[in-house]
Short mmCIF file of C-alpha atoms in Angstrom, two decimals:
data_model
loop_
_atom_site.label_atom_id
_atom_site.label_comp_id
_atom_site.label_asym_id
_atom_site.label_seq_id
_atom_site.Cartn_x
_atom_site.Cartn_y
_atom_site.Cartn_z
CA MET T 1 85.44 -82.56 139.64
CA GLU T 2 88.18 -84.14 137.55
CA ARG T 3 88.07 -87.94 137.51
CA TRP T 4 91.13 -89.96 138.32
CA PRO T 5 92.22 -93.39 137.07
CA TRP T 6 90.28 -96.49 138.14
CA PRO T 7 90.88 -98.38 140.29
CA SER T 8 92.42 -96.76 143.36
CA GLY T 9 95.60 -98.74 143.07
CA GLY T 10 96.94 -98.41 146.61
CA ALA T 11 93.66 -99.28 148.32
CA TRP T 12 93.01 -102.26 146.08
CA LEU T 13 96.57 -103.51 146.57
CA LEU T 14 96.06 -103.38 150.36
CA VAL T 15 92.70 -105.19 150.14
CA ALA T 16 94.10 -107.86 147.79
CA ALA T 17 97.15 -108.47 150.00
CA ARG T 18 95.05 -108.93 153.12
CA ALA T 19 92.51 -111.17 151.35
CA LEU T 20 95.32 -113.37 149.99
CA LEU T 21 96.91 -113.65 153.44
CA GLN T 22 93.59 -114.62 155.03
CA LEU T 23 92.93 -117.21 152.33
CA LEU T 24 96.36 -118.76 152.86
CA ARG T 25 95.73 -118.91 156.61
CA ALA T 26 92.27 -120.44 155.99
CA ASP T 27 90.74 -117.49 157.85
CA LEU T 28 88.68 -116.62 154.80
CA ARG T 29 86.63 -118.67 152.35
CA LEU T 30 86.56 -118.09 148.61
CA GLY T 31 82.81 -118.01 148.09
CA SER T 32 79.80 -115.85 147.34
CA PRO T 33 80.14 -113.62 150.46
CA LEU T 34 83.69 -112.62 149.48
CA LEU T 35 82.76 -112.09 145.82
CA ALA T 36 79.74 -110.00 146.83
CA ALA T 37 81.94 -107.88 149.13
CA LEU T 38 84.45 -107.25 146.32
CA GLY T 39 81.61 -106.24 144.01
CA LEU T 40 80.32 -103.73 146.55
CA LEU T 41 83.82 -102.35 147.01
CA ALA T 42 84.09 -101.85 143.25
CA ALA T 43 80.78 -99.95 143.28
CA LEU T 44 82.03 -97.85 146.21
CA ASP T 45 85.25 -97.13 144.30
CA TRP T 46 83.23 -95.93 141.29
CA LEU T 47 81.14 -93.68 143.55
CA CYS T 48 84.15 -92.27 145.40
CA GLN T 49 85.84 -91.32 142.12
CA ARG T 50 82.94 -89.03 141.32
CA LEU T 51 82.26 -87.52 144.74
CA LEU T 52 85.56 -87.31 146.62
CA PRO T 53 89.06 -85.99 146.02
CA PRO T 54 91.66 -88.74 145.44
CA PRO T 55 93.17 -88.82 148.98
CA ALA T 56 89.76 -89.03 150.66
CA ALA T 57 88.50 -91.65 148.21
CA LEU T 58 91.64 -93.72 148.76
CA ALA T 59 91.19 -93.56 152.55
CA VAL T 60 87.48 -94.46 152.40
CA LEU T 61 88.05 -97.42 150.08
CA ALA T 62 91.00 -98.77 152.07
CA ALA T 63 89.17 -98.47 155.42
CA THR T 64 86.00 -100.05 154.03
CA GLY T 65 87.93 -102.92 152.47
CA TRP T 66 89.86 -103.58 155.68
CA ILE T 67 86.71 -103.57 157.83
CA THR T 68 84.86 -105.79 155.34
CA LEU T 69 87.60 -108.41 155.32
CA SER T 70 87.72 -108.31 159.11
CA ARG T 71 84.00 -109.03 159.24
CA LEU T 72 84.29 -111.86 156.74
CA ALA T 73 87.21 -113.50 158.55
CA ARG T 74 86.50 -116.60 160.57
CA PRO T 75 86.68 -115.90 164.29
CA PRO T 76 89.71 -117.34 166.04
CA ARG T 77 89.17 -120.90 167.23
CA LEU T 78 90.14 -122.44 170.55
CA PRO T 79 92.20 -125.64 170.44
CA VAL T 80 90.30 -128.90 170.89
CA ALA T 81 92.93 -130.39 173.23
CA THR T 82 91.12 -132.81 175.59
CA ARG T 83 87.79 -131.00 175.72
CA ALA T 84 84.73 -133.07 176.67
CA VAL T 85 81.28 -132.39 175.23
CA LEU T 86 77.90 -133.91 176.05
CA ILE T 87 75.46 -134.12 173.12
CA THR T 88 71.84 -135.19 173.49
CA GLY T 89 69.67 -136.88 170.87
CA CYS T 90 72.39 -138.68 168.93
CA ASP T 91 70.24 -141.51 167.56
CA THR T 92 69.70 -139.58 164.32
CA GLY T 93 70.11 -136.29 162.50
CA PHE T 94 72.06 -133.34 163.82
CA GLY T 95 73.06 -135.08 167.05
CA LYS T 96 74.53 -138.13 165.34
CA GLU T 97 76.41 -136.09 162.73
CA THR T 98 77.74 -133.66 165.33
CA ALA T 99 78.95 -136.53 167.52
CA LYS T 100 80.84 -138.03 164.57
CA LYS T 101 82.38 -134.70 163.61
CA LEU T 102 83.51 -133.73 167.11
CA ASP T 103 84.92 -137.21 167.72
CA ALA T 104 86.94 -136.93 164.51
CA MET T 105 88.26 -133.55 165.70
CA GLY T 106 89.58 -135.10 168.91
CA PHE T 107 86.85 -134.23 171.40
CA MET T 108 85.84 -136.60 174.15
CA VAL T 109 82.17 -137.02 173.21
CA LEU T 110 79.44 -138.21 175.57
CA ALA T 111 76.51 -139.00 173.26
CA THR T 112 73.05 -139.73 174.63
CA VAL T 113 70.58 -141.88 172.70
CA LEU T 114 67.07 -143.12 173.38
CA ASP T 115 68.06 -146.69 172.52
CA LEU T 116 71.57 -148.10 172.88
CA ASN T 117 70.75 -150.65 170.16
CA SER T 118 69.29 -148.20 167.64
CA LEU T 119 70.78 -147.95 164.16
CA GLY T 120 72.27 -144.57 165.04
CA ALA T 121 73.89 -145.91 168.20
CA LEU T 122 75.34 -148.86 166.31
CA GLU T 123 76.69 -146.51 163.62
CA LEU T 124 78.40 -144.34 166.23
CA ARG T 125 80.00 -147.39 167.85
CA ALA T 126 81.29 -148.59 164.49
CA SER T 127 82.55 -145.29 163.08
CA CYS T 128 83.86 -143.37 166.09
CA SER T 129 86.90 -143.69 168.32
CA PRO T 130 86.92 -145.34 171.77
CA ARG T 131 86.79 -141.83 173.26
CA LEU T 132 83.08 -141.59 172.38
CA LYS T 133 80.79 -142.87 175.14
CA LEU T 134 77.14 -143.77 174.48
CA LEU T 135 74.60 -143.12 177.21
CA GLN T 136 70.92 -144.03 177.26
CA MET T 137 68.66 -141.10 178.21
CA ASP T 138 65.01 -140.20 177.89
CA LEU T 139 64.60 -136.54 178.83
CA THR T 140 61.16 -137.24 180.29
CA LYS T 141 62.63 -139.61 182.91
CA PRO T 142 64.39 -137.98 185.89
CA GLU T 143 66.25 -141.22 186.65
CA ASP T 144 67.82 -141.20 183.18
CA ILE T 145 68.91 -137.58 183.59
CA SER T 146 70.39 -138.37 187.03
CA HIS T 147 72.35 -141.29 185.57
CA VAL T 148 73.80 -139.10 182.81
CA LEU T 149 74.74 -136.40 185.32
CA GLU T 150 76.55 -138.88 187.54
CA PHE T 151 78.33 -140.50 184.60
CA THR T 152 79.43 -137.13 183.25
CA LYS T 153 80.80 -136.00 186.61
CA ALA T 154 82.70 -139.26 187.05
CA HIS T 155 84.19 -139.34 183.53
CA THR T 156 85.24 -135.70 183.19
CA THR T 157 87.26 -135.32 186.39
CA SER T 158 90.52 -134.98 184.46
CA THR T 159 89.30 -133.03 181.44
CA GLY T 160 86.36 -131.08 182.82
CA LEU T 161 83.15 -130.62 180.83
CA TRP T 162 83.66 -127.99 178.15
CA GLY T 163 80.31 -128.05 176.35
CA LEU T 164 76.70 -129.15 176.44
CA VAL T 165 74.82 -129.49 173.15
CA ASN T 166 71.07 -129.63 173.77
CA ASN T 167 70.03 -131.25 170.51
CA ALA T 168 67.29 -133.71 171.50
CA GLY T 169 63.82 -132.54 170.52
CA PHE T 170 60.33 -133.88 170.01
CA ASN T 171 57.24 -133.22 167.90
CA ASP T 172 54.49 -135.63 166.94
CA ILE T 173 51.60 -133.50 165.77
CA VAL T 174 50.84 -131.14 162.90
CA ALA T 175 47.57 -129.36 163.62
CA ASP T 176 45.93 -126.08 164.60
CA VAL T 177 46.03 -125.16 168.27
CA GLU T 178 42.36 -126.06 168.77
CA LEU T 179 42.86 -129.44 167.14
CA SER T 180 45.99 -130.29 169.17
CA PRO T 181 45.25 -132.22 172.40
CA MET T 182 46.64 -130.76 175.60
CA ALA T 183 48.71 -133.92 176.04
CA LYS T 184 50.68 -133.03 172.91
CA PHE T 185 51.61 -129.63 174.34
CA ARG T 186 52.69 -131.29 177.58
CA ASN T 187 54.75 -133.92 175.75
CA CYS T 188 56.61 -131.26 173.77
CA MET T 189 57.25 -129.19 176.89
CA GLU T 190 58.49 -132.22 178.83
CA VAL T 191 61.18 -133.01 176.26
CA ASN T 192 61.97 -129.65 174.66
CA PHE T 193 61.81 -127.52 177.79
CA PHE T 194 61.68 -129.27 181.17
CA GLY T 195 64.08 -132.07 180.22
CA VAL T 196 66.57 -129.60 178.76
CA LEU T 197 66.20 -127.36 181.82
CA ALA T 198 66.85 -130.23 184.25
CA LEU T 199 69.91 -131.49 182.37
CA THR T 200 71.40 -128.01 181.90
CA LYS T 201 70.91 -127.04 185.56
CA GLY T 202 72.48 -130.33 186.65
CA LEU T 203 75.59 -129.72 184.53
CA LEU T 204 76.09 -126.05 185.44
CA PRO T 205 78.60 -126.75 188.26
CA LEU T 206 80.87 -128.51 185.74
CA LEU T 207 80.37 -125.84 183.09
CA ARG T 208 81.05 -123.02 185.55
CA ARG T 209 84.30 -124.69 186.54
CA SER T 210 85.46 -124.92 182.91
CA ARG T 211 83.94 -121.56 181.83
CA GLY T 212 82.48 -123.61 179.00
CA ARG T 213 79.70 -123.47 176.42
CA ILE T 214 75.99 -124.26 176.16
CA VAL T 215 74.63 -124.79 172.64
CA THR T 216 70.92 -125.42 172.13
CA LEU T 217 68.95 -126.34 169.01
CA GLY T 218 65.96 -124.07 168.67
CA SER T 219 63.62 -123.65 165.71
CA PRO T 220 62.24 -120.78 163.61
CA ALA T 221 58.84 -122.16 164.69
CA GLY T 222 59.69 -120.81 168.14
CA ASP T 223 60.12 -117.30 166.73
CA MET T 224 57.31 -117.22 164.15
CA PRO T 225 53.70 -118.43 164.15
CA TYR T 226 54.22 -121.39 161.82
CA PRO T 227 50.82 -122.87 160.87
CA CYS T 228 50.07 -126.21 162.56
CA LEU T 229 53.26 -126.32 164.67
CA ALA T 230 51.78 -124.82 167.83
CA ALA T 231 52.83 -127.47 170.35
CA TYR T 232 56.36 -127.74 169.01
CA GLY T 233 56.80 -124.02 168.40
CA THR T 234 55.68 -122.90 171.85
CA SER T 235 58.05 -125.36 173.53
CA LYS T 236 60.93 -124.09 171.38
CA ALA T 237 60.01 -120.48 172.17
CA ALA T 238 60.17 -121.33 175.87
CA ILE T 239 63.59 -122.99 175.68
CA VAL T 240 65.08 -120.17 173.59
CA LEU T 241 63.93 -117.59 176.15
CA LEU T 242 65.43 -119.77 178.89
CA MET T 243 68.75 -119.85 177.02
CA ASP T 244 68.69 -116.06 176.71
CA LEU T 245 68.26 -115.91 180.48
CA PHE T 246 71.16 -118.32 180.96
CA GLY T 247 73.25 -116.26 178.56
CA SER T 248 72.75 -113.18 180.71
CA GLU T 249 73.01 -114.80 184.14
CA LEU T 250 76.03 -117.01 183.36
CA LEU T 251 78.07 -114.27 181.69
CA PRO T 252 79.94 -113.43 184.93
CA TRP T 253 80.94 -117.10 185.16
CA GLY T 254 82.48 -117.01 181.71
CA ILE T 255 79.94 -119.42 180.17
CA LYS T 256 78.86 -118.53 176.65
CA VAL T 257 75.40 -119.58 175.45
CA SER T 258 74.38 -119.99 171.80
CA VAL T 259 71.13 -120.99 170.08
CA ILE T 260 71.02 -122.63 166.64
CA GLN T 261 67.90 -121.77 164.60
CA PRO T 262 68.17 -124.08 161.56
CA ALA T 263 66.16 -124.24 158.37
CA CYS T 264 64.36 -127.47 157.51
CA PHE T 265 66.93 -130.22 156.86
CA LYS T 266 66.45 -133.84 155.80
CA THR T 267 66.90 -135.60 159.11
CA GLU T 268 65.44 -139.06 159.64
CA SER T 269 62.33 -137.74 161.42
CA VAL T 270 61.64 -135.31 158.58
CA ILE T 271 61.76 -137.88 155.78
CA ASN T 272 59.77 -140.58 157.61
CA VAL T 273 56.49 -140.06 155.73
CA ASN T 274 54.89 -143.21 157.15
CA LEU T 275 55.36 -141.92 160.69
CA TRP T 276 53.66 -138.61 159.86
CA GLU T 277 50.81 -140.52 158.19
CA GLN T 278 50.32 -142.58 161.35
CA ARG T 279 50.25 -139.44 163.48
CA LYS T 280 47.63 -137.85 161.21
CA GLU T 281 45.42 -140.96 161.41
CA LEU T 282 45.79 -140.97 165.19
CA LEU T 283 44.72 -137.32 165.33
CA LEU T 284 41.63 -138.02 163.20
CA ALA T 285 40.70 -141.08 165.27
CA ASN T 286 40.86 -139.22 168.57
CA LEU T 287 39.48 -135.83 167.58
CA PRO T 288 36.22 -134.92 169.36
CA GLN T 289 33.27 -135.20 167.01
CA GLU T 290 32.36 -131.55 167.46
CA LEU T 291 35.78 -130.40 166.26
CA LEU T 292 35.80 -132.90 163.40
CA GLN T 293 32.44 -131.53 162.25
CA ALA T 294 33.55 -127.91 162.58
CA TYR T 295 36.87 -128.26 160.75
CA GLY T 296 36.24 -131.26 158.53
CA GLU T 297 38.47 -134.18 157.66
CA ASP T 298 39.42 -132.51 154.36
CA TYR T 299 40.85 -129.55 156.31
CA ILE T 300 43.20 -131.86 158.25
CA GLU T 301 44.12 -133.82 155.11
CA TYR T 302 44.93 -130.60 153.27
CA SER T 303 47.20 -129.33 156.06
CA HIS T 304 48.91 -132.70 156.25
CA LYS T 305 49.61 -132.83 152.51
CA GLN T 306 51.04 -129.34 152.48
CA PHE T 307 53.21 -130.18 155.49
CA LEU T 308 54.62 -133.23 153.69
CA ASN T 309 55.16 -131.12 150.59
CA SER T 310 57.24 -128.65 152.59
CA LEU T 311 59.29 -131.50 154.09
CA SER T 312 60.05 -132.82 150.61
CA LYS T 313 61.97 -129.58 149.96
CA ALA T 314 64.14 -130.00 153.07
CA LEU T 315 67.89 -129.40 152.66
CA PRO T 316 69.89 -132.66 152.34
CA ASP T 317 73.30 -131.47 153.59
CA LEU T 318 73.39 -131.26 157.41
CA SER T 319 76.88 -129.74 157.53
CA PRO T 320 75.71 -126.10 157.97
CA VAL T 321 74.17 -127.11 161.30
CA THR T 322 77.12 -129.20 162.49
CA ASP T 323 79.45 -126.36 161.45
CA ALA T 324 77.39 -123.88 163.48
CA ILE T 325 77.47 -126.14 166.55
CA THR T 326 81.24 -126.55 166.20
CA ASP T 327 81.73 -122.80 165.89
CA ALA T 328 79.58 -122.17 168.96
CA LEU T 329 81.76 -124.60 170.91
CA LEU T 330 85.17 -123.41 169.72
CA ALA T 331 84.95 -119.81 168.52
CA ALA T 332 86.67 -117.37 170.84
CA ARG T 333 83.64 -115.12 170.43
CA PRO T 334 80.68 -117.35 169.50
CA ARG T 335 77.47 -115.82 168.24
CA ARG T 336 74.37 -115.65 170.38
CA ARG T 337 72.32 -116.91 167.40
CA TYR T 338 73.16 -119.03 164.37
CA TYR T 339 70.83 -119.36 161.38
CA PRO T 340 72.15 -122.23 159.21
CA GLY T 341 70.34 -123.06 156.01
CA ARG T 342 69.39 -121.41 152.76
CA GLY T 343 66.79 -118.65 152.99
CA MET T 344 67.00 -118.06 156.73
CA GLY T 345 68.27 -114.49 156.33
CA LEU T 346 65.30 -113.56 154.14
CA MET T 347 62.87 -115.32 156.45
CA TYR T 348 64.03 -113.42 159.53
CA PHE T 349 64.21 -110.12 157.63
CA ILE T 350 60.54 -110.55 156.69
CA HIS T 351 59.68 -111.56 160.25
CA TYR T 352 61.36 -108.58 161.90
CA TYR T 353 60.79 -105.78 159.41
CA LEU T 354 57.63 -106.34 157.34
CA PRO T 355 54.00 -105.81 158.41
CA GLU T 356 52.20 -108.61 160.21
CA SER T 357 49.88 -109.35 157.27
CA LEU T 358 52.86 -109.91 154.96
CA ARG T 359 54.62 -112.06 157.56
CA ARG T 360 51.56 -114.27 157.86
CA ARG T 361 51.15 -114.51 154.10
CA PHE T 362 54.82 -115.49 153.73
CA LEU T 363 54.48 -118.41 156.16
CA GLN T 364 51.26 -119.55 154.52
CA THR T 365 52.86 -119.43 151.09
CA PHE T 366 56.04 -121.29 151.98
CA PHE T 367 54.69 -123.72 154.57
CA ILE T 368 50.95 -124.42 154.97
CA GLY T 369 48.50 -122.23 153.10
CA PRO T 370 45.07 -121.15 154.34
CA ARG T 371 41.97 -123.29 153.93
CA VAL T 372 38.49 -122.58 155.24
CA PRO T 373 37.21 -125.00 157.91
CA ARG T 374 34.07 -126.86 156.91
CA ALA T 375 31.77 -124.86 159.22
CA LEU T 376 32.86 -121.57 157.61
CA GLN T 377 32.45 -122.66 154.02
CA PRO T 378 29.58 -121.10 151.99
CA GLY T 379 26.30 -122.91 152.29
CA GLN T 380 26.95 -124.41 155.72
CA PRO T 381 24.14 -124.05 158.29
CA GLY T 382 24.24 -120.92 160.42
CA LEU T 383 26.41 -118.83 158.07
CA THR T 384 25.15 -116.86 155.10
CA LEU T 385 27.26 -116.01 152.08
CA ALA T 386 27.26 -112.34 153.09
CA GLN T 387 28.51 -113.22 156.56
CA ASP T 388 31.15 -115.48 155.06
CA ALA T 389 32.43 -112.73 152.78
CA THR T 390 32.44 -110.21 155.62
CA GLN T 391 34.08 -112.39 158.26
CA ASN T 392 36.61 -114.15 156.03
CA PRO T 393 37.58 -111.80 153.20
CA ASN T 394 41.05 -113.33 152.74
CA LEU T 395 40.14 -117.00 152.86
CA ASN T 396 39.52 -119.26 149.90
CA PRO T 397 37.76 -122.60 150.37
CA GLY T 398 39.89 -124.25 147.71
CA PRO T 399 43.59 -125.09 148.01
CA SER T 400 46.07 -122.39 147.15
CA PRO T 401 49.40 -123.04 145.44
CA VAL T 402 52.14 -123.54 148.00
CA VAL T 403 55.90 -123.59 147.65
CA ALA T 404 57.53 -125.36 150.59
CA ARG T 405 60.47 -123.79 152.30
#
């Protein structure tokens, strides 16, 4: 087949014109996704020249370029106007930064904090407009939730409640399931599931009236078996399933439900090494002697050190998460799931498409690697070397190199 001149001028002119128009309208960002798309279009052009006659190649390239730019375009946004949003957990981290951003955009923000005199609460008072209202709420206390519900109903009569951002979360243990006390599982469920459920159900009449939005912070630990995050991960798995149920059941009411599954970011709780040290010491002090003998103190110390190592690699810029929350509140067609943070696409690809053994190895490599409990190490009473090799072929008693995510 005779080759024809590169590039396909008409198709590329159409693609360039649309890309320029979208950039001028701020519907498109000049970044790696756009550059990657243009590179793939160039490869497609090269392939079409060799396989298709000119008219067909021109049509394929033009259609592909148009569809690609449509997919890359930012979804249309709703106006902020006088929309009111309730955000939980605004003392620190994602909640505090989201409250500041939405206030600057013109939202009426109702921000809940554990302590009205905390540093985060004081920062919000100093940096935000008088529209922002601070409310004290502990999600484990029904009276606090009732107070917030009544306040919200009374202060949104003119504007309505457009959105609820379930950001508040809790975790205070890093340990295997067997080493985690039942009380820790209950504490995580009380905050991350039952508290969120009670608040969301209480606000549904307002959200149904406004045909508004529910945005909830989940965690990849609720989708994947992260080592030593059992209590936290199971509570996040429960709340994400609940939000999927809400997303289906509230669709006829016009309410859109989104879940944010962020990577590890440097929030205040993540970088507070002293707090994690105290929690580890508390775990060791209260662990039943039988379990301490079976696993060994060095096993817990090793897991703790690798956990801290992974936290040291946390992402410093919180804006991908606040941007995702904003999009979920204002996009005309918000996504059901958002995955802000570097590496999340690869992580979920591995989780959904690779064999279970590779998925487990990936989490161990990038989070907390395997270590043999004391009772299973060679030479311990009741276990011969042959039994150890047979029962634990993939385990190594020494530490393995770990790269934190």
